[in-house]
Every structure is written in C-alpha cells, then in structure tokens.
Amino acid sequence: MKSTRGERPETREPGVGSAVESPEPALSGRSARLVSHPVFGEGEVLDARWRGTELLVKFTSGLKLWLPTRRVRLVAKFDDDLLKFGTSRFRSIDRIQACRMIEAFRLGIVPHQDVEAFTFGRDREMGVIDAALLQLGRGQGEAYLVEGDYGTGKTHLLEYIHHRALKAGMVTSLCQFDPHEVSPHRPKRVYREIVHNLRYIQGGREYGFRDLLRQAGELDLSDHVFLGPVLRKLSRLDPGRTENEVFWQWIEGESTKEYATERQSRHRVRGGQRIPALYDFSTAADFYCNILSGIGWIARQLGLKGLVLLIDEAETVTHLWDVIYLTKSINFLEGLVRTAQNDPEVRHISQRMIHNQVRPVPYIYRDPSMLLVFATTPNPYDYGYIRIANRVKQKLELAPLADRALVDLFATLMMTYQRAYPGFDISEFEQKRLFSAAVQSGNEGVRSFIKFCVEGLDVARTRAGGLARRGMVDD
Amino acid sequence: MDQQLAKAIISKLGATGTPPEFGIETFTIGLEPYLAVVEEEYLKGILPYNLSSFKLITGNYGGGKTHFLYSVRNLAFRHNYCVAYVSLNPSECPFDRLELVYRAIVANLAAPQPVDRPAPVWEKGIESVVRRWVVQSRKAADRKEVLLRQLDELPVTESTSFSNAVKGAFSALLAEDGEGFSQLVQWLKGEDIAREVRAQYRISERVDKATAFRMLRSLIQWVHAIGYAGLVFLFDEAERGMSISSSRDKRRALDNLRQLVDECGNSRLPGAMFFYAIPDENLLLDGSGGVYEALKQRLRSVFSQTNPVGVRINLEELGIEPVEFLVGLGTKLAELFEAAYGGRLPEEKSRAISILAKRAVSAFMFDISYRRLFVVAAIEAFHRLRAEPGTVIDGKEADRLLRVTSQRLGQADREKVEGEEY
C-alpha cells in the first residue's frame, strides 16, 4: 500500500534516519531498503502496510514474505567518507559543560539549556516555530500540527519549542496524551496534566501554575465563570491553613472536591461551593477551553507573552474505538484548535460544538493568546486524524533525519566527549564502526542514537583506562 | 580490625546475611570497577562542579545492593559528602508521595562519619547536621556577631522558607533557645508547627506534594552552602516503595522518578547523586504508556555488556565467575572471622569455602539469594571448624548447611513480610 499524502512513505521505519524512501538524495554506498532477519537473512523491502507495522520483504533466498516490522532490522550502509564532512558545534564549550552534557546523554536526556544547539537538520522547522512564537508575542495565537513517523524527533522538536517559549517569556506546558491516563475524551484529565506541567520564567526564576494564579490576584476576571471565583477565594485564603493544599489540588484538577466542599469534611474550604466544579464529563470541552484561554489572557495581562500548549502523542485520538468517545475527543481537540485560532464562532456559545450539560460557556474567554502545537504520527486513513488535520492550517512534516544531520550530530557528540575526557582518543576506524552500529541499532529515534554513541564511547574509554575488567566489556 | 567490631560484623552476617552498616570494606568483592568509577568520575570528578547524576542499581535479593550502597556511602563520607540512605517502603515512604520521601531523606541525612565503626544513632537526621554545623562554625569563629554575620551571608536556597528555617535553627541554637530550635527542626523534618513560630521565622511554605521537589533542591543547596562537597542519596529496596496498590499511584511514582532523572540530566540538583536500587529493572519499566516509555529511554542500557559508567549498574554482572566471587568472599569472611575470635581456623576452611561456593552456585544459583545463602552458611561452617577443628565439610554437609540456611532465611523473610503487611 503506498502513501498518498504528500508523497510520504507510509512505512514506519526501524532505524534512525533510515527512511525507506528518504527525501534526501541517496548517498553513495548506502542501501536503505535492505533489512536483516534473524532466520531468513538479508532481504529487500518491497512494500509496507498497516501503517508500516508490516513489511513485504524479498529475501536473497528468493522467499517473499509479509513480516512484522519489529522482526527485521534495517541494514543501512553509510558512506565511510561521510564522517569526514561532519561539522561540530559547541567548539567553545569548556570541560564542565561537556561533562554535564555527556552525563545527561547517558540518562537519555538532551539538557534544556542545550536543546536549541543540539537540534540537527531542522533549520526549516525551527524557522517556522520561531515565527509562530514571534506572532504569539504580538498576541496572535495559532495551532500547528507536527507530523512525523516514530523516531523522527517530534518530541525533541516539542522540547525545542518548550525551551524557546520559556526563554521568550511565555507560559508553557508540555504534556503527552495517553489512552489510559490522559485521554483527549476526558478534558479534565488533560487540564490536570497541562496545569501540572505549566511553567514560566520571570526574573530568572521558574514558576508554576500556583504562582501564576497568585500573581493574577490583582486582575479583574470577575466575568470568568471559574477563574473569577477561584481568584476571589485565593485572595481570601489564609496561608497558614492546612486545607489550602486540598483547595489547590482541587483547582489543579485532582479529585478532591469531596474533601474540599463537603460540609462534614475537616478539610472543607469555606466558600468552595460557590466555585463551579471542574466537571469530569467528556462533554466539558467548552469549560476547559474556556479556562485555558483564561490562563492565556492572564499570562498577557501579567506581562508574559501568552500561553504555549505542546501536546505530544496526539494520535491517541485515533486509538479510541468507541465512537462516542471519539466524537467527544475530536470535539475537545477541535475546541482547543479553534480557541488557539481565536475563531469568532466559538467566542459565543456555538450550537455546533458539544458543551457541558451543566453550565455551557463559550470556548473562548476574551482574547486568548494561545499557541497550540500537536505532535502526531500521520494517519491519513483515520477519521479522527483527518478531522483534526483538516482543522489545523499550519503543518510541519518531519522527515527522518538526513544522513548529513546524523553525521553532524555524531561529530558534535565526539567533540563533546573528547572535551569531557581530554585524554581519551579513539581511532577514526572505531568512530566509523560506532557510528554505523548506532545507525543500525537505533529504532527509537535520535535519543537512542545519542545514548548508543555515548555508551559505546564509555565502553571504549573504560576498557582503555582499565576501569573495567576485560570480561566486562568484551563483545 | 578491632575484635569486637569484627565480632559484630560476623554476628550480623551470620544471622541474616545482610550487611552491617560499618566495616563493609572488610568483605567487599568484585565491586572495585563500579566503586572506582563512582569515586573517580563522580565524587572526585563531576559532582564538585555542581553537576548531578542518577544510577539505577539492579541485583537480585541478597545480590549485594545494600552492600554496594553502603560502600558508596563510605566513599562519599571520605570525600566530604553528606549522605541520605533511605529504605523505601509502601506505607511510610512510597515514591508516589514525594513529601514522605523528603521526610525520610531528612530523617536519614548524615554528615561524614568514620566508617569503620557503628555510628551513634543521634548522628543521623537533619537535626544532627544542623548541630554539627553550629559546632564547627563555633570552632572557626567563636564570636557571636561574627557567626551571625556569616549566617547572613549564607546563600539563600530556592525555598526562602527553608533558608529561613535553617538559619533560624542555627540562631536558636546559638542563643540556647531549645524550644525554638526544636520547632524549626520539626518544620525541616516536614512536620507542622505552630503558626506563630512560622510567622516569627518568616516561614510561609509547608512541605507538601507541591513543594517537595523545591525542598529537596533547597536541602541540596544548603548542604553545599555549609561546606560539604554535595549530597548522595541512596534509595534502597525501591521495589517495596513501588509495590503500591493503584496504577495511578504507580504512574505517579514513576513520574516522580522520571522527574528526578530529568532534574539530574539538567543539572538542577547541583552536587547531588542518586542511587536507586531495585532487584529487576523490569519491575520498574515493564508497562505501557508515556511514563514507562520515558523511563525506559532513560534508564535502560543500550549494550548488553556491563558498562561501569552507564546509567544502570548491574550487580549480577561483576565480571567474575560466580564461584570465583564466592570463594573470594569466603576467604575475606574467614579472615574477618579469625579477627573476631582470635586464632586461626584450620586449613579445612579453604576446602569448606570452595565446596560451599560450588554447591551454592550449582544447586542454588536459581535461588535468587544464593550469595546471601552462602554468607550465612560459610559463617556457620566457620563456627563449626572453630568449635571442632577436626570437622570435615564435604559436599553432602555443604548441601545440608545451605538447605537449612535457605529454610531459615525463607522463614525469616516470610515473617518479616507478613508482619509488615498486616
């Protein structure tokens, strides 16, 4: 089955930068369509189906089989000469910075402070993102869809946006949909996750949701159905009382309403009954969009530059098989998109959208100033995906990292490693061997590629330095 | 080694096979590469530069996790680090409730101590660290106004309340205000205190779910500020901390762990190093969903071979054959035994160690506690050899010793678990 969307291959590839049909011109010596199977040996990929989870492979023995993608390993052969052209960033870093970075890579993390510089092969996407952030800074929100197959670096791009947005003075939250815990058909759970991860920087210090609401005490939000009474209550809250924590948890979307408002509860928050409940209905999309746009408005009023919501694994919407859940999920996501787009139709109660049954509100509160970025694997045959993709006008399609970008990444990694451990040396031949092995083994994206390289260098170094016994590091 | 201390070690090992808190080096085998990396690359290497790190320790029950953690603790003490050894458990200290983890950390905080003898119980907890801080400051400058000026110049931690509390405790101790000191220590331990005391010392926060991370960071910053090289956290028996009922609690616990790893990766816990010991990484990482995937990506080793610098330290793979390991361990235990009881064991000891080691590995390798089993059985054999120097420990006798020991330890474990669960 061939993909019809923008000439992109449907195949979900098991290797970093290993697209079957890479948009980059083929490099000499590379045979990207070759795979290896533990039983049938090497073969050539002829086709893919089920979103790339199965591949049709013709083996050298002549056998032709459909196989689960995870059962085969991509055999990518890189041109040996390519490494010579690798350029290295971070030329000016000192040893401590290098150590910090290498230790983070061992933990599978690109440190926040380095995420911008440690982004490779994404110049075009970074340009688009920077323009979107600039627009938000001027008060104009938008919704973006970042699309790419597994391992193309969607999460890394979201982290990049997260970092840029925080640095630019925006209130930012990065969260991930999950079919069990943070499903889009349960807006309250999404709200809770957003609030939990909400961050902003002011005066060189990091703050969170509670700080934002405390700062908002001076603002007039009396016309906001939820935040109005919450802020009123906050202004009267006695900081010494133990029930405050219950109140905060309630406002943050934890299920503590019973404790917070039940008359018999010893944690009861006086006046809590006058605050509308954070509805747990799957129809409450309007309510939560309204609150989130309120938060965006607060951010602007406090001199921050708007609200950036980054949502990873948005394809979770396509995992909902119950048609009612699916409808409500799509409604919520559509609501978020239209809120970010400041769609005039949802500034009032729109009969075309689903609303909570208790206290319907417009999806948008005043001027929202919200940038929404979803990251998803493309799924052009899924109804949920099509609905959302059609609604979002701005798209960023991520191709697997081009070979040149991987080489740059590796060269930078090598330089960083050697800066961290000045006495350590590794031959060019060993570097090439490690690079090839990292490319071939990586099926979880750039993160695992980096981790593989660093661990490979660690093994080589500890063996050379006598820190590890022979038996510990031999292949 | 002092005879009484040697006796105490042998007594503890012979009873349960679990290591005592002191004298651990006298019977350490095979950990050198890991400990060398911890010492050279972390304690002397990157931590003094305000960086941080996280290591996942895996090893079966009785596979030496506690022993390893105590060894790290001793190294940390030698390099002027404070240490918090925390035994996690589902009721008092589950990882999904960071405020309780914080409480356990401050209750077990210890400033550097001699490692070759038992530490007095009062040398543990944030109170003892504050007291030591005051005593050492007084030694350096005994004039009150100088001390108070130094206190004023102390860097403020991320949580101003924390900073005010430790400074308040210092001043209260200087002023011999026992009541005030006690109240402030109570707050530092995560307990509630009277409102007026909070107002007096300008403490506006509580240690709760939302502030636990901030308090942890503040604790690390304060330890640095008062002159220690950093703070090493040793979380033991993490599987018990994870054995929590609901999937939501587990997710929260894993989320906290992920956040901890990320904070280390982002060097937001300067000078701190975390060791998190668990029998099997699958207990932690086997599951579906974002948080599991995120942790897997962070904590799984890429290579199957052991990498002493890697994020995961696997104590089952020390690079020594199991029999060789046990023989080495048995030989060290025999020396310790001889120091404990004076005189030398008969030559039969070497054969006994060798036979016990081979039998433990061949017959009990799949018993997850075969190392612990060997330790207890070997000490039992030494006692016999000492009492009756003509005793012969042959294969049959070795099997019997191991079997009886296995039953005894199994029974003790069951009683312990049942006693805790109900």
CSV table of N, CA and C in Angstrom, one decimal, chain B residues 190-236:
chain,number,residue,atom,x,y,z
B,190,GLY,N,9.5,18.2,57.9
B,190,GLY,CA,8.3,18.1,57.2
B,190,GLY,C,7.0,18.1,58.0
B,191,GLU,N,7.2,18.4,59.3
B,191,GLU,CA,6.0,18.3,60.2
B,191,GLU,C,5.5,19.7,60.4
B,192,ASP,N,4.2,19.8,60.8
B,192,ASP,CA,3.6,21.1,61.0
B,192,ASP,C,4.1,21.7,62.3
B,193,ILE,N,4.1,23.0,62.3
B,193,ILE,CA,4.5,23.7,63.5
B,193,ILE,C,3.5,24.9,63.8
B,194,ALA,N,3.6,25.4,64.9
B,194,ALA,CA,2.7,26.5,65.3
B,194,ALA,C,2.8,27.7,64.3
B,195,ARG,N,1.6,28.3,64.1
B,195,ARG,CA,1.6,29.4,63.2
B,195,ARG,C,2.5,30.6,63.6
B,196,GLU,N,2.5,30.8,64.9
B,196,GLU,CA,3.3,32.0,65.4
B,196,GLU,C,4.8,31.7,65.2
B,197,VAL,N,5.2,30.5,65.3
B,197,VAL,CA,6.6,30.2,65.1
B,197,VAL,C,6.9,30.4,63.6
B,198,ARG,N,6.0,30.0,62.7
B,198,ARG,CA,6.2,30.2,61.3
B,198,ARG,C,6.3,31.7,61.0
B,199,ALA,N,5.4,32.5,61.6
B,199,ALA,CA,5.4,33.9,61.4
B,199,ALA,C,6.7,34.5,61.9
B,200,GLN,N,7.1,34.1,63.1
B,200,GLN,CA,8.4,34.6,63.7
B,200,GLN,C,9.6,34.4,62.8
B,201,TYR,N,9.7,33.2,62.2
B,201,TYR,CA,10.8,32.9,61.4
B,201,TYR,C,10.6,33.1,59.9
B,202,ARG,N,9.5,33.7,59.5
B,202,ARG,CA,9.1,34.0,58.1
B,202,ARG,C,9.1,32.7,57.3
B,203,ILE,N,8.4,31.8,57.8
B,203,ILE,CA,8.3,30.5,57.0
B,203,ILE,C,6.9,30.5,56.5
B,204,SER,N,6.8,30.6,55.2
B,204,SER,CA,5.4,30.7,54.6
B,204,SER,C,5.0,29.4,53.9
B,205,GLU,N,5.9,28.5,53.7
B,205,GLU,CA,5.5,27.3,53.0
B,205,GLU,C,5.4,26.1,53.9
B,206,ARG,N,4.7,25.1,53.4
B,206,ARG,CA,4.7,23.8,54.1
B,206,ARG,C,5.4,22.8,53.2
B,207,VAL,N,5.9,21.7,53.8
B,207,VAL,CA,6.5,20.7,53.0
B,207,VAL,C,5.3,19.8,52.5
B,208,ASP,N,4.9,19.9,51.3
B,208,ASP,CA,3.8,19.0,50.8
B,208,ASP,C,4.1,18.6,49.4
B,209,LYS,N,3.1,18.0,48.8
B,209,LYS,CA,3.3,17.4,47.5
B,209,LYS,C,3.9,18.4,46.5
B,210,ALA,N,3.3,19.6,46.6
B,210,ALA,CA,3.7,20.6,45.6
B,210,ALA,C,5.1,21.2,45.8
B,211,THR,N,5.5,21.2,47.1
B,211,THR,CA,6.8,21.8,47.4
B,211,THR,C,7.9,20.8,47.6
B,212,ALA,N,7.6,19.5,47.6
B,212,ALA,CA,8.6,18.5,48.0
B,212,ALA,C,9.9,18.7,47.1
B,213,PHE,N,9.7,18.8,45.8
B,213,PHE,CA,10.9,18.9,45.0
B,213,PHE,C,11.7,20.2,45.3
B,214,ARG,N,11.0,21.3,45.5
B,214,ARG,CA,11.7,22.5,45.8
B,214,ARG,C,12.5,22.4,47.2
B,215,MET,N,11.9,21.7,48.1
B,215,MET,CA,12.5,21.5,49.4
B,215,MET,C,13.8,20.6,49.2
B,216,LEU,N,13.6,19.6,48.4
B,216,LEU,CA,14.8,18.7,48.1
B,216,LEU,C,15.9,19.5,47.5
B,217,ARG,N,15.6,20.3,46.5
B,217,ARG,CA,16.6,21.2,45.9
B,217,ARG,C,17.2,22.1,46.9
B,218,SER,N,16.4,22.6,47.8
B,218,SER,CA,16.9,23.6,48.8
B,218,SER,C,17.8,22.9,49.8
B,219,LEU,N,17.4,21.6,50.1
B,219,LEU,CA,18.3,20.8,51.0
B,219,LEU,C,19.7,20.7,50.4
B,220,ILE,N,19.7,20.3,49.1
B,220,ILE,CA,21.0,20.1,48.4
B,220,ILE,C,21.8,21.4,48.4
B,221,GLN,N,21.1,22.5,48.1
B,221,GLN,CA,21.8,23.8,48.1
B,221,GLN,C,22.4,24.2,49.4
B,222,TRP,N,21.6,23.9,50.5
B,222,TRP,CA,22.0,24.3,51.8
B,222,TRP,C,23.3,23.4,52.2
B,223,VAL,N,23.2,22.1,52.0
B,223,VAL,CA,24.3,21.2,52.3
B,223,VAL,C,25.6,21.7,51.6
B,224,HIS,N,25.5,22.2,50.4
B,224,HIS,CA,26.6,22.8,49.7
B,224,HIS,C,27.1,24.1,50.4
B,225,ALA,N,26.1,24.9,50.7
B,225,ALA,CA,26.4,26.2,51.3
B,225,ALA,C,27.2,26.1,52.6
B,226,ILE,N,26.9,25.0,53.4
B,226,ILE,CA,27.6,25.0,54.7
B,226,ILE,C,28.9,24.2,54.6
B,227,GLY,N,29.3,23.9,53.4
B,227,GLY,CA,30.7,23.4,53.3
B,227,GLY,C,30.9,22.0,52.9
B,228,TYR,N,29.9,21.3,52.6
B,228,TYR,CA,30.0,19.9,52.2
B,228,TYR,C,30.2,19.8,50.7
B,229,ALA,N,30.8,18.8,50.2
B,229,ALA,CA,31.0,18.7,48.7
B,229,ALA,C,29.7,18.4,48.0
B,230,GLY,N,28.7,17.9,48.6
B,230,GLY,CA,27.5,17.6,48.0
B,230,GLY,C,26.6,16.6,48.8
B,231,LEU,N,25.7,16.0,48.1
B,231,LEU,CA,24.7,15.1,48.9
B,231,LEU,C,24.5,13.9,48.0
B,232,VAL,N,24.7,12.7,48.6
B,232,VAL,CA,24.5,11.5,47.9
B,232,VAL,C,23.2,10.8,48.5
B,233,PHE,N,22.3,10.5,47.6
B,233,PHE,CA,21.0,9.8,48.0
B,233,PHE,C,21.1,8.3,47.7
B,234,LEU,N,20.8,7.5,48.6
B,234,LEU,CA,20.8,6.1,48.4
B,234,LEU,C,19.4,5.5,48.7
B,235,PHE,N,18.7,5.2,47.7
B,235,PHE,CA,17.3,4.6,47.8
B,235,PHE,C,17.4,3.1,47.7
B,236,ASP,N,17.1,2.5,48.8
B,236,ASP,CA,17.2,1.0,48.8
B,236,ASP,C,15.8,0.4,48.9
